[in-house]
Short mmCIF file of C-alpha atoms in Angstrom, two decimals:
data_model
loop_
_atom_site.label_atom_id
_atom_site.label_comp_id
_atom_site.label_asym_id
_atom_site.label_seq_id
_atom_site.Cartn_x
_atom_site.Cartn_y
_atom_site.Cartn_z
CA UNK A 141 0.00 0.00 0.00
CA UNK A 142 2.86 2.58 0.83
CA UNK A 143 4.71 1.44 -2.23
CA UNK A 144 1.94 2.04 -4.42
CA UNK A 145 0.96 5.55 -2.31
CA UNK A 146 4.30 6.72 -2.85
CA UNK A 147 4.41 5.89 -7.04
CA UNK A 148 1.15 7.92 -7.48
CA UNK A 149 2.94 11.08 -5.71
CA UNK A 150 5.98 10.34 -7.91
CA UNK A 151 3.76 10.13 -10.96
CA UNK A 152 2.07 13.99 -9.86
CA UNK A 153 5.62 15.30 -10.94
CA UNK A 154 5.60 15.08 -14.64
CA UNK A 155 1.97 15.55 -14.93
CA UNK A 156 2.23 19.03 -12.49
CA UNK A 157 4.82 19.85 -15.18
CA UNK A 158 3.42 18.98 -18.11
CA UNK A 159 -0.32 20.92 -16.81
CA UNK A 160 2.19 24.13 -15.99
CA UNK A 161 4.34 24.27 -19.23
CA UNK A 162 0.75 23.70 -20.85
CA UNK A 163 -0.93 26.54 -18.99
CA UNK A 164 1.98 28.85 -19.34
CA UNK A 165 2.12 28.57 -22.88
CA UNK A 166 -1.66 28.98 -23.59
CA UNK A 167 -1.60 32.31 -21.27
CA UNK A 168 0.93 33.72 -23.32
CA UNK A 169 -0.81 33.08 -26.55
CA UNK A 170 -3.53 35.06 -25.51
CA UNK A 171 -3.22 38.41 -28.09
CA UNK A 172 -3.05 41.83 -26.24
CA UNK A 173 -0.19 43.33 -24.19
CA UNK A 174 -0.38 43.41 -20.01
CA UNK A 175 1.91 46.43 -19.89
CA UNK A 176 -0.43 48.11 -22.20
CA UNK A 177 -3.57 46.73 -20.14
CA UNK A 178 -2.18 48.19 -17.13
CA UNK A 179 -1.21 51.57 -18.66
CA UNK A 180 -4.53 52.52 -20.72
CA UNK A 181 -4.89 53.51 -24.00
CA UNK A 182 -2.90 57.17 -23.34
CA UNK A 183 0.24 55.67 -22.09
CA UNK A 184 3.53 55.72 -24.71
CA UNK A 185 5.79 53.06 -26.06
CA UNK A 186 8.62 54.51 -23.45
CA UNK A 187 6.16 53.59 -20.48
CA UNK A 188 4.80 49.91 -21.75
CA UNK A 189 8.63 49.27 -22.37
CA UNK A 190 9.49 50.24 -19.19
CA UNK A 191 6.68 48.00 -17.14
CA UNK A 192 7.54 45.51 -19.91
CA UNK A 193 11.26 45.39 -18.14
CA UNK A 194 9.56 45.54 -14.93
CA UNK A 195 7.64 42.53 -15.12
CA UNK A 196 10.22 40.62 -17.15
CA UNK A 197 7.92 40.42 -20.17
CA UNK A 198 10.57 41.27 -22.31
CA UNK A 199 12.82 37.94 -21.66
CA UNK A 200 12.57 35.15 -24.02
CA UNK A 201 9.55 32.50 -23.32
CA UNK A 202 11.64 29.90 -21.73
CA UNK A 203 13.33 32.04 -19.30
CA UNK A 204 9.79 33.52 -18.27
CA UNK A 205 9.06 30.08 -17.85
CA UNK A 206 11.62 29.06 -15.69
CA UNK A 207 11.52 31.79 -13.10
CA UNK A 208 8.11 31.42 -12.48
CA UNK A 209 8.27 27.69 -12.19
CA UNK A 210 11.63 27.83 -10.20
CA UNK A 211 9.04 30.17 -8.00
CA UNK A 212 6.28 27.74 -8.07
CA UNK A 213 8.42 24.97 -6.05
CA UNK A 214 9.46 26.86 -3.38
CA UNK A 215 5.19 28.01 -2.90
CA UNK A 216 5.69 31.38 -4.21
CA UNK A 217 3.08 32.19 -7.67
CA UNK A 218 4.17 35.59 -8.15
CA UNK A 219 2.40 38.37 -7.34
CA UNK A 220 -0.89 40.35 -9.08
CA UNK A 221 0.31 42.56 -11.83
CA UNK A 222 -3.19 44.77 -10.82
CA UNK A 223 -3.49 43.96 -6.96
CA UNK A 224 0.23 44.00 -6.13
CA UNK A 225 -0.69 41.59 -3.46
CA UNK A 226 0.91 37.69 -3.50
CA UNK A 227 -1.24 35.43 -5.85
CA UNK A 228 -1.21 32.67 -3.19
CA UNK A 229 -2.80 35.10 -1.14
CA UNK A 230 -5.71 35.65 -3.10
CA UNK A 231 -6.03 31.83 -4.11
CA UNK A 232 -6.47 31.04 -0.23
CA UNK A 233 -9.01 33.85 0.32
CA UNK A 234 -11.41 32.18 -2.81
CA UNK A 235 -10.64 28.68 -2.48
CA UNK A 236 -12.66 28.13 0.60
CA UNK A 237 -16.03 29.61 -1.54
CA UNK A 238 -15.25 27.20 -3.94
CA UNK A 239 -14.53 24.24 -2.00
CA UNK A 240 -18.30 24.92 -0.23
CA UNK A 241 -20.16 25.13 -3.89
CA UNK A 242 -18.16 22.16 -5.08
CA UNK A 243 -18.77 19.77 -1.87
CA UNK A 244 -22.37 21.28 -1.98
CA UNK A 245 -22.87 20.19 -5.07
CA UNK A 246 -20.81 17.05 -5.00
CA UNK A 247 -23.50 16.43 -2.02
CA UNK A 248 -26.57 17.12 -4.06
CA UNK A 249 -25.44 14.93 -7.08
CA UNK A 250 -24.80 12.11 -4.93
CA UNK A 251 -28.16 12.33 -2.67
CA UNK A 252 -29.84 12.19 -6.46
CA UNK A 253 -27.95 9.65 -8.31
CA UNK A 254 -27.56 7.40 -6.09
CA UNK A 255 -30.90 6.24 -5.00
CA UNK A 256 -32.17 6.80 -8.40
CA UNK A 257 -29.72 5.02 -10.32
CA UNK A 258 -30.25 1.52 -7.79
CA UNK A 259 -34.40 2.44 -8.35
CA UNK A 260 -33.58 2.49 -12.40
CA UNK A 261 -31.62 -0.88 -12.29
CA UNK A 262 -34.25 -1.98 -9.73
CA UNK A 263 -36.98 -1.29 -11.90
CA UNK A 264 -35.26 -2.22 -15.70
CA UNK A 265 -37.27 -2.13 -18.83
CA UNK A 266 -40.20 -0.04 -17.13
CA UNK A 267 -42.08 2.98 -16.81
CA UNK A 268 -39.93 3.98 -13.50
CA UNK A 269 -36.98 3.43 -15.71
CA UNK A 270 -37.72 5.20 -18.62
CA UNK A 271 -38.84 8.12 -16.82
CA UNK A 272 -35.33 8.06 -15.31
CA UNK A 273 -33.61 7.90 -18.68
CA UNK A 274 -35.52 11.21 -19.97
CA UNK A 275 -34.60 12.82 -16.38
CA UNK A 276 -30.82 11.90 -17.30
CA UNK A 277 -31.06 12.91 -20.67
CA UNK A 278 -32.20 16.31 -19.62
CA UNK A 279 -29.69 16.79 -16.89
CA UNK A 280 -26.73 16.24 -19.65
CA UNK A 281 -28.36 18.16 -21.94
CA UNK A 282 -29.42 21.69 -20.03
CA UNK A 283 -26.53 24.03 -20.21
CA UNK A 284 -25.44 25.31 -17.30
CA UNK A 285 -25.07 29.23 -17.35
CA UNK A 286 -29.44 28.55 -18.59
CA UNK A 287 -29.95 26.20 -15.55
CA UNK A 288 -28.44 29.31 -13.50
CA UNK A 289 -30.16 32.34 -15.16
CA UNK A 290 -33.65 30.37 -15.32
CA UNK A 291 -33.26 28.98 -11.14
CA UNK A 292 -32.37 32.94 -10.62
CA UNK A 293 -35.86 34.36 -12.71
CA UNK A 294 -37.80 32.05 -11.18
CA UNK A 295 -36.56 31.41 -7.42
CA UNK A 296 -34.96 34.15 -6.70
CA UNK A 297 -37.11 37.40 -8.66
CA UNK A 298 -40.20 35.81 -9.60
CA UNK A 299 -40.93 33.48 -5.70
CA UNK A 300 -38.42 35.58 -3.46
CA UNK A 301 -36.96 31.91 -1.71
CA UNK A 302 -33.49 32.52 -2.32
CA UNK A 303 -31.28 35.38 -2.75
CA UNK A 304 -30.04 36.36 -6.22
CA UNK A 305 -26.59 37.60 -5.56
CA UNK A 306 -23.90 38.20 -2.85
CA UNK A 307 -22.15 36.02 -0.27
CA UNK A 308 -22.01 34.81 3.15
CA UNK A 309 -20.00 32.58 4.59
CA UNK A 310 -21.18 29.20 5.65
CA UNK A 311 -17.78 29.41 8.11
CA UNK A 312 -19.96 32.45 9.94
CA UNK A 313 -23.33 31.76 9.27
CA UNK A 314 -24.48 28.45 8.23
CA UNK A 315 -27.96 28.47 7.38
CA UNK A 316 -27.80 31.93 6.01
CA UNK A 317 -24.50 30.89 3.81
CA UNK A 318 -26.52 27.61 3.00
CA UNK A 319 -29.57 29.93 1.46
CA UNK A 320 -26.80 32.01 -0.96
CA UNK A 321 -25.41 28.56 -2.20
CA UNK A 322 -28.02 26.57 -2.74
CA UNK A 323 -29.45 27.69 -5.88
CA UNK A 324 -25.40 27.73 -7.20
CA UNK A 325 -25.03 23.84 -5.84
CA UNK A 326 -27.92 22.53 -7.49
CA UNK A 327 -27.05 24.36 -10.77
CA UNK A 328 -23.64 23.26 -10.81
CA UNK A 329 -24.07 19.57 -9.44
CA UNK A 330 -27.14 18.44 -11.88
CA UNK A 331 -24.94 17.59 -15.01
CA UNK A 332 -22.61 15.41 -12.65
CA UNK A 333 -25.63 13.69 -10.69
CA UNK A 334 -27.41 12.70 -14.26
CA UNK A 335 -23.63 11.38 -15.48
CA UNK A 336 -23.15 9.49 -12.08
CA UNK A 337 -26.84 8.20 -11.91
CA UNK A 338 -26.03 6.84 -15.44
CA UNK A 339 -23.07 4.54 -14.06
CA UNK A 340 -24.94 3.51 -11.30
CA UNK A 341 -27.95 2.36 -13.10
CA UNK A 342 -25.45 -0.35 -15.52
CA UNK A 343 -23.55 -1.01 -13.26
CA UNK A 344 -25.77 -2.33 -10.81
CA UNK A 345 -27.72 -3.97 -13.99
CA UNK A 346 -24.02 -5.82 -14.26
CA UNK A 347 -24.14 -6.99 -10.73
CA UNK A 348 -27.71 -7.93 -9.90
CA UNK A 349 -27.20 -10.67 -12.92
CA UNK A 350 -23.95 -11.98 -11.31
CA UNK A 351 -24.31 -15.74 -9.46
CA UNK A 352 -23.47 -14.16 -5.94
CA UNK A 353 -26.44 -12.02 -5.95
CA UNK A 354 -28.76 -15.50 -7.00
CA UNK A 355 -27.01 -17.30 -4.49
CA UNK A 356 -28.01 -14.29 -1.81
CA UNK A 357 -31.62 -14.35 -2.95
CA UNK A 358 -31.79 -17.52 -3.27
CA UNK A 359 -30.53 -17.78 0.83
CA UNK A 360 -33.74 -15.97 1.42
CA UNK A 361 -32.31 -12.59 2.34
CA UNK A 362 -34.92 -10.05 1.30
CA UNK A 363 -34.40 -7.98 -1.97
CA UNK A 364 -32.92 -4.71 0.48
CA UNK A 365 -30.27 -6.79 2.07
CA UNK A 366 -29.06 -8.01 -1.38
CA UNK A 367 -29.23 -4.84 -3.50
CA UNK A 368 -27.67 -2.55 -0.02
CA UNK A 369 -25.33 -5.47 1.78
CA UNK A 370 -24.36 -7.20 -1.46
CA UNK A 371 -25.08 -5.62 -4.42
CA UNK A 372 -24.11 -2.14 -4.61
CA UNK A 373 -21.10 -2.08 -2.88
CA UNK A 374 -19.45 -4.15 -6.24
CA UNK A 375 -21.47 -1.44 -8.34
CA UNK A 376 -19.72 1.19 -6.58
CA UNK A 377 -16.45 0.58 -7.45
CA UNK A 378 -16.71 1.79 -11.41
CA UNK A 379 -19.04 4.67 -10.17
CA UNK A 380 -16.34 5.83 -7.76
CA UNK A 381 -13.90 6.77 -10.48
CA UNK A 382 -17.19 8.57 -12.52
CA UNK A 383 -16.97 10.95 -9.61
CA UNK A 384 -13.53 11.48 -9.21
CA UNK A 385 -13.59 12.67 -13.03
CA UNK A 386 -16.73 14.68 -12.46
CA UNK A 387 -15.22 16.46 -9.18
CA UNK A 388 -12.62 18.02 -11.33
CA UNK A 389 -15.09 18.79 -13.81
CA UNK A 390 -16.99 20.81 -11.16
CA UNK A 391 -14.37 23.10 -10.30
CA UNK A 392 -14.02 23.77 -13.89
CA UNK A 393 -17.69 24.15 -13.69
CA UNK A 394 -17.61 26.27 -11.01
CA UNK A 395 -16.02 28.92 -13.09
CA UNK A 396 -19.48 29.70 -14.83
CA UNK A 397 -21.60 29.07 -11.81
CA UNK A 398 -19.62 31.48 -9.85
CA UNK A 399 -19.89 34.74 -12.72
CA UNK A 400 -23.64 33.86 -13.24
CA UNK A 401 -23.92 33.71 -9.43
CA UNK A 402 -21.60 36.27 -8.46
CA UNK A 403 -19.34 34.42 -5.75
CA UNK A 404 -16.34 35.78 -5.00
CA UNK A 405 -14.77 32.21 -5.40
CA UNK A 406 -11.67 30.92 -7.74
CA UNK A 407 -13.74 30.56 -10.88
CA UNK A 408 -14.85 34.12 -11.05
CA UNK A 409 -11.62 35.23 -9.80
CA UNK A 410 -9.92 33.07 -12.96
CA UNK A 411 -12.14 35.12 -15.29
CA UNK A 412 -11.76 38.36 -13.83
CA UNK A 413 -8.14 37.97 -14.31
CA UNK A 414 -8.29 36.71 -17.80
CA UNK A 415 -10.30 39.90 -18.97
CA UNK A 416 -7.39 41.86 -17.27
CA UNK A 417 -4.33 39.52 -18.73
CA UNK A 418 -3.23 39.06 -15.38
CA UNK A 419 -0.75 36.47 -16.07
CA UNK A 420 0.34 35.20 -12.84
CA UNK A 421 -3.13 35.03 -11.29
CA UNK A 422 -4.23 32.89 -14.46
CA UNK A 423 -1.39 31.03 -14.17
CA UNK A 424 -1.55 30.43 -10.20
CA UNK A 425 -5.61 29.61 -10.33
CA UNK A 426 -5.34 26.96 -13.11
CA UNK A 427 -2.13 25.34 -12.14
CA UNK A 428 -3.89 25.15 -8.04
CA UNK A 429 -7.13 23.59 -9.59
CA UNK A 430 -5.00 20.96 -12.09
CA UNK A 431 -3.01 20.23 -8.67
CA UNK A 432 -6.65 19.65 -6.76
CA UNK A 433 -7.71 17.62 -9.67
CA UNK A 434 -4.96 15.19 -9.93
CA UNK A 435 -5.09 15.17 -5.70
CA UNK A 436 -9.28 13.98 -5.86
CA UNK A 437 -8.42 11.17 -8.28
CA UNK A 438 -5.02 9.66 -6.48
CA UNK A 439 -7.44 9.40 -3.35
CA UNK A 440 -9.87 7.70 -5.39
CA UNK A 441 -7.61 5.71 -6.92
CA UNK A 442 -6.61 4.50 -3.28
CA UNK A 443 -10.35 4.00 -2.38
CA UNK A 444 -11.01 1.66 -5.59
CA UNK A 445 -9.67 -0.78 -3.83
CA UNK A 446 -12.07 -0.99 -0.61
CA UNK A 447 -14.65 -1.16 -2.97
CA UNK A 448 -13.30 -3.70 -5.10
CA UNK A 449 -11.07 -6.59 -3.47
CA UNK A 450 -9.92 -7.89 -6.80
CA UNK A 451 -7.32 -4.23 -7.46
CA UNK A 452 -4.05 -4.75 -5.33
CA UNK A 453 -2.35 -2.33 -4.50
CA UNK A 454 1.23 -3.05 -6.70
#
């Protein structure tokens, strides 16, 4: 188990390094000049040269590249070009918004796909079923940013239940913080919990026909023991690496749900900075969500294996 704990963290390293040359690059291929940006459309060629210099915009790709990653080792992802203030800094202050609409939401796709997707496998080849496979359909298919601005008209403007925009911390206030991010959870988790309902639907149709759940049934134990003792434990196993993915795909989610939402979180934050080319906050946010990304999935590669006895851990 430690052998195979420490190869994942040795097989972070070139990934990290592949996800920062990848995200540096992309950044800088974005047309428009910072220096510029900062300066406004009045300032002259002697002033943008001169931030150029300051900033080090005016050395060659690679050794940009270096510095900052040399930088990025010892914890240190530069600082703001329009905040002046550390980018790690900022990235600690917005995580912790995120983190809530992402567990939130994690929460709410797991309370919905789970019980439906057993019901659906339950239930194969009828009207309970096929109801669930238009209700999938339909969560894959609604675009998020619509989900958001359509919960908003009607929850928030047209019936009053939830606010429309602003903050509070669930940290301070729960159930007040709970009321802000509710609306933002449910938008952002639906695509996940029709994907994840999905995979546990065929894969406890795979199970159910295996000889160890006859053999149960055939024991006598009633039809909740074998489906919740025997059943979907097995099932669970695939469906745990569906949310893994889908995690990661949340916080890249959460970069719409926050701007339609207006939470000061990472995702908003990320665009923000992209409007104002501010390299190393782009940089920073993207290279801290790959790194939270490739984190989820090493811990659920570690879990696959209480699931499912037949991985080892080599």
């Amino acid at each position: 188990m430690l052998k195979f704990v420490i190869k994942r963290v040795i097989y972070l390293i070139p990934t990290l390094l592949l996800v920062a040359a990848m995200v540096f690059m992309l950044i800088h291929m974005i047309p428009g000049d910072p220096a510029a940006v900062i300066l406004g459309p009045d300032a002259t060629a002697e002033d943008v040269a001169s931030v150029r210099t300051a900033l080090g915009l005016d050395r060659p790709l690679y050794e940009q590249f270096g510095l900052w990653l040399g930088n990025v080792v010892r914890g240190d992802f530069g600082v703001s070009i329009h905040s002046k203030r550390p980018v790690i800094d900022s990235i600690g202050e917005r995580f912790p918004v995120t983190l809530c609409l992402t567990t939130l939401a994690l929460i709410f796709a797991l309370v919905v796909a789970l019980p439906s997707g057993v019901l659906a496998a339950v239930y194969h080849n009828t009207n309970k079923d096929y109801l669930f496979m238009i209700g999938t359909i339909l969560g894959v298919s609604i675009p998020g940013f619509w989900l958001g601005l359509m919960s908003l008209l009607v929850f928030s403007v047209q019936l009053g239940w939830f606010p429309s925009t602003g903050f509070v911390p669930m940290w301070e206030e729960f159930w007040e913080g709970l009321r802000y991010m509710i609306l933002p959870a449910i938008t952002l988790g639906l695509f996940m919990a029709a994907v994840v309902a999905r995979m546990v639907r065929s894969s406890m149709l795979e199970v159910l026909r295996l000889e160890y759940v006859t053999h149960a049934r055939a024991k006598g134990l009633s039809e909740w023991k074998v489906i919740t003792k025997h059943a979907l434990k097995n099932a669970f196993a695939p469906t745990l690496t569906t949310i893994g993915i889908q995690y990661g795909m949340l916080l890249g989610g959460a970069v719409v749900t926050e701007t339609v939402f207006s939470l000061p979180g990472l995702g908003k934050y990320l665009v923000v900075s992209i409007y104002m080319r501010d390299y190393p906050v782009v940089q920073g946010c993207i290279l801290f969500i790959a790194l939270v990304y490739v984190l989820i999935n090493t811990i659920v590669d570690l879990l696959y294996g209480y699931f499912d006895p037949r991985v080892q851990y080599s």
